[in-house]
mmCIF file of C-alpha atoms and ligand atoms in Angstrom:
data_model
loop_
_atom_site.group_PDB
_atom_site.id
_atom_site.type_symbol
_atom_site.label_atom_id
_atom_site.label_comp_id
_atom_site.label_asym_id
_atom_site.label_seq_id
_atom_site.Cartn_x
_atom_site.Cartn_y
_atom_site.Cartn_z
ATOM 1 C CA UNK A 1 18.240 16.677 -39.035
ATOM 2 C CA UNK A 2 16.838 13.657 -37.269
ATOM 3 C CA UNK A 3 15.747 14.111 -33.694
ATOM 4 C CA UNK A 4 15.189 11.289 -31.288
ATOM 5 C CA UNK A 5 12.303 11.886 -28.956
ATOM 6 C CA UNK A 6 11.836 9.890 -25.813
ATOM 7 C CA UNK A 7 8.300 9.651 -24.504
ATOM 8 C CA UNK A 8 7.857 11.231 -21.055
ATOM 9 C CA UNK A 9 7.994 8.657 -18.292
ATOM 10 C CA UNK A 10 4.748 7.669 -16.674
ATOM 11 C CA UNK A 11 4.002 8.309 -13.022
ATOM 12 C CA UNK A 12 3.525 5.571 -10.430
ATOM 13 C CA UNK A 13 2.033 6.353 -7.027
ATOM 14 C CA UNK A 14 1.365 4.308 -3.930
ATOM 15 C CA UNK A 15 1.083 4.728 -0.178
ATOM 16 C CA UNK A 16 0.993 2.709 3.021
ATOM 17 C CA UNK A 17 -0.499 3.771 6.341
ATOM 18 C CA UNK A 18 2.037 4.056 9.180
ATOM 19 C CA UNK A 19 -0.517 2.673 11.586
ATOM 20 C CA UNK A 20 1.281 -0.353 13.016
ATOM 21 C CA UNK A 21 3.643 -3.136 12.043
ATOM 22 C CA UNK A 22 4.158 -3.514 8.320
ATOM 23 C CA UNK A 23 3.100 -7.068 7.476
ATOM 24 C CA UNK A 24 4.150 -9.742 5.045
ATOM 25 C CA UNK A 25 0.831 -8.957 3.275
ATOM 26 C CA UNK A 26 1.919 -5.342 2.776
ATOM 27 C CA UNK A 27 5.290 -6.582 1.537
ATOM 28 C CA UNK A 28 4.088 -9.228 -0.918
ATOM 29 C CA UNK A 29 0.919 -7.425 -2.022
ATOM 30 C CA UNK A 30 2.432 -3.965 -2.371
ATOM 31 C CA UNK A 31 6.003 -3.052 -1.353
ATOM 32 C CA UNK A 32 7.728 -5.754 -3.372
ATOM 33 C CA UNK A 33 5.876 -4.648 -6.495
ATOM 34 C CA UNK A 34 6.860 -1.023 -5.855
ATOM 35 C CA UNK A 35 10.499 -2.042 -6.114
ATOM 36 C CA UNK A 36 9.942 -4.256 -9.179
ATOM 37 C CA UNK A 37 8.106 -1.469 -11.049
ATOM 38 C CA UNK A 38 10.169 1.520 -9.871
ATOM 39 C CA UNK A 39 12.760 1.273 -12.661
ATOM 40 C CA UNK A 40 10.234 2.063 -15.381
ATOM 41 C CA UNK A 41 8.292 4.946 -13.815
ATOM 42 C CA UNK A 42 8.663 8.276 -12.064
ATOM 43 C CA UNK A 43 7.566 7.114 -8.630
ATOM 44 C CA UNK A 44 6.140 8.589 -5.460
ATOM 45 C CA UNK A 45 5.888 6.470 -2.303
ATOM 46 C CA UNK A 46 4.008 8.021 0.564
ATOM 47 C CA UNK A 47 3.499 7.392 4.256
ATOM 48 C CA UNK A 48 -0.256 8.025 4.514
ATOM 49 C CA UNK A 49 -0.303 9.468 8.021
ATOM 50 C CA UNK A 50 -3.458 11.558 7.479
ATOM 51 C CA UNK A 51 -5.272 8.356 6.535
ATOM 52 C CA UNK A 52 -4.009 6.726 9.733
ATOM 53 C CA UNK A 53 -5.861 9.344 11.807
ATOM 54 C CA UNK A 54 -9.206 7.855 10.764
ATOM 55 C CA UNK A 55 -8.698 5.440 13.667
ATOM 56 C CA UNK A 56 -7.269 6.586 17.004
ATOM 57 C CA UNK A 57 -3.464 6.662 17.097
ATOM 58 C CA UNK A 58 -1.083 7.067 19.974
ATOM 59 C CA UNK A 59 0.931 10.194 18.942
ATOM 60 C CA UNK A 60 4.398 8.859 19.849
ATOM 61 C CA UNK A 61 3.690 5.543 18.109
ATOM 62 C CA UNK A 62 2.426 7.300 14.971
ATOM 63 C CA UNK A 63 5.598 9.403 14.790
ATOM 64 C CA UNK A 64 7.785 6.336 15.313
ATOM 65 C CA UNK A 65 5.855 4.240 12.788
ATOM 66 C CA UNK A 66 6.138 6.972 10.171
ATOM 67 C CA UNK A 67 9.937 7.101 10.460
ATOM 68 C CA UNK A 68 10.064 3.333 10.552
ATOM 69 C CA UNK A 69 8.005 3.027 7.357
ATOM 70 C CA UNK A 70 10.296 5.497 5.585
ATOM 71 C CA UNK A 71 13.289 3.349 6.566
ATOM 72 C CA UNK A 72 11.460 0.214 5.420
ATOM 73 C CA UNK A 73 10.651 1.660 2.011
ATOM 74 C CA UNK A 74 14.349 2.322 1.506
ATOM 75 C CA UNK A 75 15.470 -0.969 3.097
ATOM 76 C CA UNK A 76 13.201 -2.862 0.680
ATOM 77 C CA UNK A 77 15.061 -1.338 -2.252
ATOM 78 C CA UNK A 78 13.376 1.958 -3.082
ATOM 79 C CA UNK A 79 16.033 4.512 -4.009
ATOM 80 C CA UNK A 80 14.987 7.893 -2.567
ATOM 81 C CA UNK A 81 17.322 9.690 -4.976
ATOM 82 C CA UNK A 82 15.220 8.417 -7.856
ATOM 83 C CA UNK A 83 11.778 7.919 -6.323
ATOM 84 C CA UNK A 84 10.073 10.504 -4.143
ATOM 85 C CA UNK A 85 9.634 9.122 -0.624
ATOM 86 C CA UNK A 86 7.594 11.466 1.544
ATOM 87 C CA UNK A 87 5.045 11.879 4.276
ATOM 88 C CA UNK A 88 1.467 12.833 3.346
ATOM 89 C CA UNK A 89 1.032 15.491 6.052
ATOM 90 C CA UNK A 90 4.158 17.321 4.827
ATOM 91 C CA UNK A 91 2.363 18.196 1.587
ATOM 92 C CA UNK A 92 -0.745 20.243 2.462
ATOM 93 C CA UNK A 93 -2.186 19.955 -1.056
ATOM 94 C CA UNK A 94 -3.444 16.438 -0.220
ATOM 95 C CA UNK A 95 -5.946 17.759 2.297
ATOM 96 C CA UNK A 96 -6.840 20.690 0.051
ATOM 97 C CA UNK A 97 -7.599 18.560 -2.990
ATOM 98 C CA UNK A 98 -9.461 16.061 -0.798
ATOM 99 C CA UNK A 99 -11.906 18.839 0.129
ATOM 100 C CA UNK A 100 -12.522 19.640 -3.529
ATOM 101 C CA UNK A 101 -13.036 15.968 -4.382
ATOM 102 C CA UNK A 102 -15.426 15.574 -1.440
ATOM 103 C CA UNK A 103 -17.664 18.065 -3.194
ATOM 104 C CA UNK A 104 -17.792 15.747 -6.226
ATOM 105 C CA UNK A 105 -18.160 12.423 -4.389
ATOM 106 C CA UNK A 106 -21.582 11.077 -3.469
ATOM 107 C CA UNK A 107 -22.657 9.803 -0.072
ATOM 108 C CA UNK A 108 -24.057 6.711 -1.813
ATOM 109 C CA UNK A 109 -20.654 5.894 -3.331
ATOM 110 C CA UNK A 110 -18.857 6.255 -0.014
ATOM 111 C CA UNK A 111 -21.474 4.162 1.818
ATOM 112 C CA UNK A 112 -20.840 1.262 -0.554
ATOM 113 C CA UNK A 113 -17.123 0.991 0.335
ATOM 114 C CA UNK A 114 -16.516 -2.370 2.015
ATOM 115 C CA UNK A 115 -13.534 -1.015 3.975
ATOM 116 C CA UNK A 116 -15.793 1.636 5.509
ATOM 117 C CA UNK A 117 -18.314 -1.036 6.474
ATOM 118 C CA UNK A 118 -15.588 -3.303 7.942
ATOM 119 C CA UNK A 119 -13.844 -0.523 9.830
ATOM 120 C CA UNK A 120 -17.047 0.959 11.200
ATOM 121 C CA UNK A 121 -17.981 -2.475 12.511
ATOM 122 C CA UNK A 122 -14.530 -2.797 14.105
ATOM 123 C CA UNK A 123 -14.514 0.723 15.584
ATOM 124 C CA UNK A 124 -18.216 1.153 16.367
ATOM 125 C CA UNK A 125 -17.401 3.804 18.996
ATOM 126 C CA UNK A 126 -15.578 6.002 16.490
ATOM 127 C CA UNK A 127 -17.338 6.096 13.111
ATOM 128 C CA UNK A 128 -16.040 9.518 12.149
ATOM 129 C CA UNK A 129 -16.509 11.617 9.011
ATOM 130 C CA UNK A 130 -12.833 11.101 8.105
ATOM 131 C CA UNK A 131 -13.335 7.337 7.973
ATOM 132 C CA UNK A 132 -16.323 7.871 5.689
ATOM 133 C CA UNK A 133 -14.494 10.313 3.394
ATOM 134 C CA UNK A 134 -11.253 8.283 3.419
ATOM 135 C CA UNK A 135 -11.602 7.273 -0.280
ATOM 136 C CA UNK A 136 -11.724 10.889 -1.484
ATOM 137 C CA UNK A 137 -8.481 11.626 0.370
ATOM 138 C CA UNK A 138 -7.004 8.560 -1.295
ATOM 139 C CA UNK A 139 -8.266 9.788 -4.683
ATOM 140 C CA UNK A 140 -6.646 13.164 -3.936
ATOM 141 C CA UNK A 141 -3.302 11.458 -3.182
ATOM 142 C CA UNK A 142 -3.362 9.765 -6.550
ATOM 143 C CA UNK A 143 -4.847 12.513 -8.750
ATOM 144 C CA UNK A 144 -2.601 15.227 -7.314
ATOM 145 C CA UNK A 145 0.360 13.728 -9.168
ATOM 146 C CA UNK A 146 -1.439 12.959 -12.470
ATOM 147 C CA UNK A 147 -0.688 9.317 -11.723
ATOM 148 C CA UNK A 148 -0.813 6.624 -14.398
ATOM 149 C CA UNK A 149 -0.295 3.468 -12.319
ATOM 150 C CA UNK A 150 -1.154 2.549 -8.728
ATOM 151 C CA UNK A 151 0.218 -0.765 -7.402
ATOM 152 C CA UNK A 152 -1.897 -2.027 -4.496
ATOM 153 C CA UNK A 153 -3.230 -5.216 -2.929
ATOM 154 C CA UNK A 154 -6.705 -6.487 -3.845
ATOM 155 C CA UNK A 155 -8.329 -4.860 -0.787
ATOM 156 C CA UNK A 156 -7.759 -1.405 -2.317
ATOM 157 C CA UNK A 157 -9.387 -2.211 -5.673
ATOM 158 C CA UNK A 158 -12.731 -0.643 -4.784
ATOM 159 C CA UNK A 159 -11.074 2.584 -3.598
ATOM 160 C CA UNK A 160 -9.128 2.772 -6.821
ATOM 161 C CA UNK A 161 -12.255 2.307 -8.903
ATOM 162 C CA UNK A 162 -13.822 5.199 -7.031
ATOM 163 C CA UNK A 163 -10.726 7.348 -7.672
ATOM 164 C CA UNK A 164 -11.144 6.607 -11.388
ATOM 165 C CA UNK A 165 -14.857 7.473 -11.260
ATOM 166 C CA UNK A 166 -14.094 10.779 -9.529
ATOM 167 C CA UNK A 167 -11.381 11.593 -12.092
ATOM 168 C CA UNK A 168 -13.708 10.802 -14.987
ATOM 169 C CA UNK A 169 -16.518 12.820 -13.420
ATOM 170 C CA UNK A 170 -14.345 15.907 -13.037
ATOM 171 C CA UNK A 171 -12.828 15.444 -16.491
ATOM 172 C CA UNK A 172 -16.381 15.397 -17.872
ATOM 173 C CA UNK A 173 -17.048 18.774 -16.277
ATOM 174 C CA UNK A 174 -13.567 20.262 -16.735
ATOM 175 C CA UNK A 175 -11.873 18.498 -19.666
ATOM 176 C CA UNK A 176 -8.244 17.515 -19.237
ATOM 177 C CA UNK A 177 -8.112 18.049 -15.497
ATOM 178 C CA UNK A 178 -6.769 14.677 -14.331
ATOM 179 C CA UNK A 179 -4.958 11.640 -15.650
ATOM 180 C CA UNK A 180 -7.195 8.625 -15.004
ATOM 181 C CA UNK A 181 -5.086 6.123 -13.003
ATOM 182 C CA UNK A 182 -4.845 2.387 -13.702
ATOM 183 C CA UNK A 183 -4.592 -0.097 -10.848
ATOM 184 C CA UNK A 184 -1.780 -2.654 -10.750
ATOM 185 C CA UNK A 185 -2.959 -5.659 -8.763
ATOM 186 C CA UNK A 186 -0.974 -8.872 -8.989
ATOM 187 C CA UNK A 187 -3.122 -11.866 -9.967
ATOM 188 C CA UNK A 188 -1.672 -14.348 -7.502
ATOM 189 C CA UNK A 189 -0.297 -12.465 -4.508
ATOM 190 C CA UNK A 190 -2.695 -9.570 -4.018
ATOM 191 C CA UNK A 191 -4.396 -11.066 -0.973
ATOM 192 C CA UNK A 192 -2.188 -12.708 1.623
ATOM 193 C CA UNK A 193 -4.420 -14.261 4.249
ATOM 194 C CA UNK A 194 -4.328 -14.334 8.045
ATOM 195 C CA UNK A 195 -2.392 -17.239 9.557
ATOM 196 C CA UNK A 196 -5.018 -17.831 12.238
ATOM 197 C CA UNK A 197 -8.080 -17.413 9.988
ATOM 198 C CA UNK A 198 -7.065 -17.951 6.347
ATOM 199 C CA UNK A 199 -10.481 -16.863 5.080
ATOM 200 C CA UNK A 200 -9.640 -13.259 6.111
ATOM 201 C CA UNK A 201 -6.870 -11.034 4.797
ATOM 202 C CA UNK A 202 -3.661 -10.690 6.823
ATOM 203 C CA UNK A 203 -3.966 -7.363 8.617
ATOM 204 C CA UNK A 204 -1.768 -5.343 10.956
ATOM 205 C CA UNK A 205 -4.811 -4.428 13.026
ATOM 206 C CA UNK A 206 -5.553 -8.063 13.995
ATOM 207 C CA UNK A 207 -4.010 -10.230 16.739
ATOM 208 C CA UNK A 208 -0.230 -10.537 16.511
ATOM 209 C CA UNK A 209 -0.135 -14.260 15.851
ATOM 210 C CA UNK A 210 -2.295 -13.828 12.759
ATOM 211 C CA UNK A 211 0.317 -11.892 10.794
ATOM 212 C CA UNK A 212 4.029 -11.950 10.081
ATOM 213 C CA UNK A 213 5.582 -8.521 10.535
ATOM 214 C CA UNK A 214 8.380 -7.613 8.139
ATOM 215 C CA UNK A 215 10.514 -6.891 11.224
ATOM 216 C CA UNK A 216 9.749 -10.175 13.060
ATOM 217 C CA UNK A 217 12.811 -12.181 14.149
ATOM 218 C CA UNK A 218 13.435 -15.625 12.573
ATOM 219 C CA UNK A 219 12.278 -17.368 15.766
ATOM 220 C CA UNK A 220 9.004 -15.468 15.836
ATOM 221 C CA UNK A 221 8.443 -16.151 12.124
ATOM 222 C CA UNK A 222 9.003 -19.898 12.643
ATOM 223 C CA UNK A 223 6.672 -19.957 15.646
ATOM 224 C CA UNK A 224 3.887 -18.101 13.820
ATOM 225 C CA UNK A 225 4.073 -20.355 10.764
ATOM 226 C CA UNK A 226 4.127 -23.492 12.965
ATOM 227 C CA UNK A 227 0.836 -22.329 14.482
ATOM 228 C CA UNK A 228 -0.721 -21.377 11.144
ATOM 229 C CA UNK A 229 -4.164 -22.906 10.617
ATOM 230 C CA UNK A 230 -4.317 -25.507 7.814
ATOM 231 C CA UNK A 231 -6.931 -28.299 7.533
ATOM 232 C CA UNK A 232 -7.537 -31.878 8.605
ATOM 233 C CA UNK A 233 -6.373 -33.451 5.322
ATOM 234 C CA UNK A 234 -2.781 -34.242 4.348
ATOM 235 C CA UNK A 235 -2.672 -33.317 0.667
ATOM 236 C CA UNK A 236 -0.813 -30.232 -0.538
ATOM 237 C CA UNK A 237 -2.979 -28.681 -3.237
ATOM 238 C CA UNK A 238 -3.672 -25.099 -4.325
ATOM 239 C CA UNK A 239 -7.394 -24.719 -3.749
ATOM 240 C CA UNK A 240 -8.176 -21.400 -1.981
ATOM 241 C CA UNK A 241 -11.870 -22.246 -1.693
ATOM 242 C CA UNK A 242 -11.539 -25.594 0.075
ATOM 243 C CA UNK A 243 -8.007 -25.413 1.465
ATOM 244 C CA UNK A 244 -7.475 -21.732 2.357
ATOM 245 C CA UNK A 245 -4.667 -22.298 4.875
ATOM 246 C CA UNK A 246 -2.515 -24.531 2.689
ATOM 247 C CA UNK A 247 -3.221 -22.343 -0.356
ATOM 248 C CA UNK A 248 -2.109 -19.250 1.565
ATOM 249 C CA UNK A 249 1.194 -20.894 2.495
ATOM 250 C CA UNK A 250 1.677 -21.893 -1.152
ATOM 251 C CA UNK A 251 0.883 -18.326 -2.303
ATOM 252 C CA UNK A 252 3.448 -16.875 0.088
ATOM 253 C CA UNK A 253 6.259 -19.217 -0.982
ATOM 254 C CA UNK A 254 5.307 -18.896 -4.666
ATOM 255 C CA UNK A 255 5.300 -15.085 -4.561
ATOM 256 C CA UNK A 256 8.794 -15.083 -3.076
ATOM 257 C CA UNK A 257 9.998 -17.721 -5.586
ATOM 258 C CA UNK A 258 8.454 -15.771 -8.472
ATOM 259 C CA UNK A 259 6.265 -18.667 -9.646
ATOM 260 C CA UNK A 260 2.531 -19.381 -9.479
ATOM 261 C CA UNK A 261 0.972 -21.086 -6.434
ATOM 262 C CA UNK A 262 -0.084 -23.983 -8.692
ATOM 263 C CA UNK A 263 3.544 -24.500 -9.722
ATOM 264 C CA UNK A 264 4.582 -24.259 -6.094
ATOM 265 C CA UNK A 265 2.025 -26.951 -5.193
ATOM 266 C CA UNK A 266 3.648 -29.308 -7.700
ATOM 267 C CA UNK A 267 7.071 -28.635 -6.143
ATOM 268 C CA UNK A 268 5.741 -29.327 -2.643
ATOM 269 C CA UNK A 269 3.655 -32.394 -3.480
ATOM 270 C CA UNK A 270 4.153 -35.345 -1.128
ATOM 271 C CA UNK A 271 5.456 -33.189 1.737
ATOM 272 C CA UNK A 272 3.759 -33.104 5.138
ATOM 273 C CA UNK A 273 2.118 -29.869 6.288
ATOM 274 C CA UNK A 274 4.918 -29.412 8.838
ATOM 275 C CA UNK A 275 7.489 -29.359 6.042
ATOM 276 C CA UNK A 276 5.363 -26.915 4.042
ATOM 277 C CA UNK A 277 5.267 -24.559 7.027
ATOM 278 C CA UNK A 278 9.007 -24.889 7.438
ATOM 279 C CA UNK A 279 9.533 -24.087 3.748
ATOM 280 C CA UNK A 280 7.349 -20.986 4.166
ATOM 281 C CA UNK A 281 9.323 -19.868 7.246
ATOM 282 C CA UNK A 282 12.672 -20.349 5.580
ATOM 283 C CA UNK A 283 11.701 -18.484 2.350
ATOM 284 C CA UNK A 284 10.296 -15.585 4.340
ATOM 285 C CA UNK A 285 13.311 -15.424 6.686
ATOM 286 C CA UNK A 286 15.714 -15.479 3.713
ATOM 287 C CA UNK A 287 13.900 -12.611 1.955
ATOM 288 C CA UNK A 288 13.497 -10.494 5.083
ATOM 289 C CA UNK A 289 17.030 -10.907 6.536
ATOM 290 C CA UNK A 290 18.802 -8.394 4.235
ATOM 291 C CA UNK A 291 15.854 -5.974 4.508
ATOM 292 C CA UNK A 292 15.988 -6.097 8.307
ATOM 293 C CA UNK A 293 19.742 -5.538 8.316
ATOM 294 C CA UNK A 294 19.494 -2.487 6.071
ATOM 295 C CA UNK A 295 16.527 -1.237 8.117
ATOM 296 C CA UNK A 296 18.558 -1.351 11.346
ATOM 297 C CA UNK A 297 21.365 0.641 9.719
ATOM 298 C CA UNK A 298 18.926 3.253 8.445
ATOM 299 C CA UNK A 299 17.152 3.598 11.777
ATOM 300 C CA UNK A 300 20.555 4.284 13.324
ATOM 301 C CA UNK A 301 20.826 7.397 11.156
ATOM 302 C CA UNK A 302 17.709 9.436 11.915
ATOM 303 C CA UNK A 303 19.255 12.509 10.336
ATOM 304 C CA UNK A 304 19.459 10.729 7.010
ATOM 305 C CA UNK A 305 15.800 9.710 7.259
ATOM 306 C CA UNK A 306 14.818 13.254 8.158
ATOM 307 C CA UNK A 307 16.792 14.813 5.314
ATOM 308 C CA UNK A 308 15.413 12.288 2.864
ATOM 309 C CA UNK A 309 11.828 13.066 3.888
ATOM 310 C CA UNK A 310 12.485 16.785 3.710
ATOM 311 C CA UNK A 311 13.798 16.480 0.162
ATOM 312 C CA UNK A 312 10.906 14.143 -0.733
ATOM 313 C CA UNK A 313 8.331 16.598 0.610
ATOM 314 C CA UNK A 314 9.824 19.453 -1.422
ATOM 315 C CA UNK A 315 9.763 17.466 -4.644
ATOM 316 C CA UNK A 316 6.203 16.218 -3.992
ATOM 317 C CA UNK A 317 4.985 19.691 -3.030
ATOM 318 C CA UNK A 318 6.254 21.160 -6.304
ATOM 319 C CA UNK A 319 4.271 18.626 -8.343
ATOM 320 C CA UNK A 320 1.200 18.771 -6.118
ATOM 321 C CA UNK A 321 0.967 22.539 -6.261
ATOM 322 C CA UNK A 322 1.016 22.443 -10.051
ATOM 323 C CA UNK A 323 -2.090 20.217 -10.129
ATOM 324 C CA UNK A 324 -3.878 22.052 -7.322
ATOM 325 C CA UNK A 325 -3.419 25.441 -9.050
ATOM 326 C CA UNK A 326 -4.835 23.970 -12.243
ATOM 327 C CA UNK A 327 -7.833 22.574 -10.333
ATOM 328 C CA UNK A 328 -8.555 25.844 -8.504
ATOM 329 C CA UNK A 329 -8.346 27.784 -11.754
ATOM 330 C CA UNK A 330 -10.581 25.428 -13.765
ATOM 331 C CA UNK A 331 -13.188 25.293 -10.994
ATOM 332 C CA UNK A 332 -13.398 29.072 -10.894
ATOM 333 C CA UNK A 333 -11.797 29.805 -7.537
ATOM 334 C CA UNK A 334 -10.680 33.436 -7.686
ATOM 335 C CA UNK A 335 -6.915 33.635 -8.293
ATOM 336 C CA UNK A 336 -4.716 36.532 -7.165
HETATM 337 P P1 TYM B 1 -2.655 -0.209 3.822
HETATM 338 O O1 TYM B 1 -1.741 0.642 4.609
HETATM 339 O O2 TYM B 1 -3.759 -0.913 4.517
HETATM 340 O O3 TYM B 1 -1.835 -1.300 3.034
HETATM 341 C C1 TYM B 1 -0.720 -0.951 2.223
HETATM 342 C C2 TYM B 1 -0.685 -1.813 0.977
HETATM 343 O O4 TYM B 1 -0.601 -3.191 1.329
HETATM 344 C C3 TYM B 1 -1.643 -3.932 0.689
HETATM 345 N N1 TYM B 1 -2.054 -5.024 1.577
HETATM 346 C C4 TYM B 1 -2.078 -6.312 1.217
HETATM 347 N N2 TYM B 1 -1.773 -6.944 0.093
HETATM 348 C C5 TYM B 1 -1.905 -8.284 0.061
HETATM 349 N N3 TYM B 1 -2.318 -9.022 1.121
HETATM 350 C C6 TYM B 1 -2.654 -8.425 2.282
HETATM 351 N N4 TYM B 1 -3.046 -9.154 3.318
HETATM 352 C C7 TYM B 1 -2.531 -7.006 2.374
HETATM 353 N N5 TYM B 1 -2.768 -6.114 3.372
HETATM 354 C C8 TYM B 1 -2.468 -4.904 2.854
HETATM 355 C C9 TYM B 1 -2.742 -2.908 0.474
HETATM 356 O O5 TYM B 1 -3.624 -3.297 -0.554
HETATM 357 C C10 TYM B 1 -1.955 -1.676 0.128
HETATM 358 O O6 TYM B 1 -1.597 -1.673 -1.240
HETATM 359 N N6 TYM B 1 -5.636 3.153 1.605
HETATM 360 C C11 TYM B 1 -4.333 2.507 1.548
HETATM 361 C C12 TYM B 1 -3.186 3.485 1.643
HETATM 362 C C13 TYM B 1 -3.269 4.590 0.651
HETATM 363 C C14 TYM B 1 -3.023 4.496 -0.753
HETATM 364 C C15 TYM B 1 -3.174 5.823 -1.257
HETATM 365 C C16 TYM B 1 -2.675 3.442 -1.593
HETATM 366 C C17 TYM B 1 -3.547 5.894 0.930
HETATM 367 N N7 TYM B 1 -3.484 6.625 -0.220
HETATM 368 C C18 TYM B 1 -2.986 6.100 -2.625
HETATM 369 C C19 TYM B 1 -2.516 3.735 -2.963
HETATM 370 C C20 TYM B 1 -2.671 5.032 -3.452
HETATM 371 C C21 TYM B 1 -4.218 1.551 2.737
HETATM 372 O O7 TYM B 1 -4.868 1.679 3.728
HETATM 373 O O8 TYM B 1 -3.243 0.609 2.587
#
């Protein structure tokens, strides 16, 4: 008798820190890709609240931002019945595996992380051990679920490479322990730049006018784009090196149109910068409007959010425990 065998689905994992407003950079560089890829994978999407503690958080704001991020995941199109949407601190195995991985991660590796260098410069009064060890917690997030694919923006590439190194190192010592994850970083939209300084990435921890928040109103979006820094020329050309502001606007519109920034530049040729900014505002407003509407509905039903996160945590915990038990056993921790 003939049997048809379907290959097991691969696992996709990603997370966002609930540490402030979710930006257009988070949306274009990460969230949008989560939704595009979700159909083909078993997915987990996490609110990385333990990571957020590496810089000081106001407790009420952290709680609110965590709920808000859960609603945003769903409003953007992630189906929590199919994908696991959960909060990192609800699954204790993350912190437990992070400890183990810390014992296999070198100080030298962690000191080379550019995010650690940037953040310690920004928060010179609070360079804590958690900030230093942040990448091993991130590796734990990923390895705990035997993840195959991790969609992220370009700024997380170095962390992902370290997660792969840690996985390979442990697999060398304890064969078959972890799946080695692959990054998924879009070629053209992985680094959305700040509107006020287009040589730096758009970041939720910078001044408000430098980023578009996914929940900004149309008026605010138009105002921020109108003020976006461009250059003193008049030509619309995609040239990130010499024309970072104009190129950033082209990247944003192109990502939302599903074409390359070079193609977008051809479409926009001959327009004035003002018209380019208006085109950027209108594309962003059109994409965000249905997300914002769904978000408002979801935030009106806190019980639904709570139940969804409870179910997500249970499903994640089941998978996480399986890996953690395997790790403890292989490393020789005494089992009862
Ligand atoms: P976070 O919270 O800073 O950002 C969430 C996601 O958004 C991407 N991103 C951007 N993409 C393009 N342009 C930008 N300007 C931009 N800003 C942010 C980030 O690359 C990221 O994909 N350490 C992670 C969270 C994390 C994680 C994980 C990610 C914790 N554990 C496990 C993947 C797997 C972070 O701080 O992302």
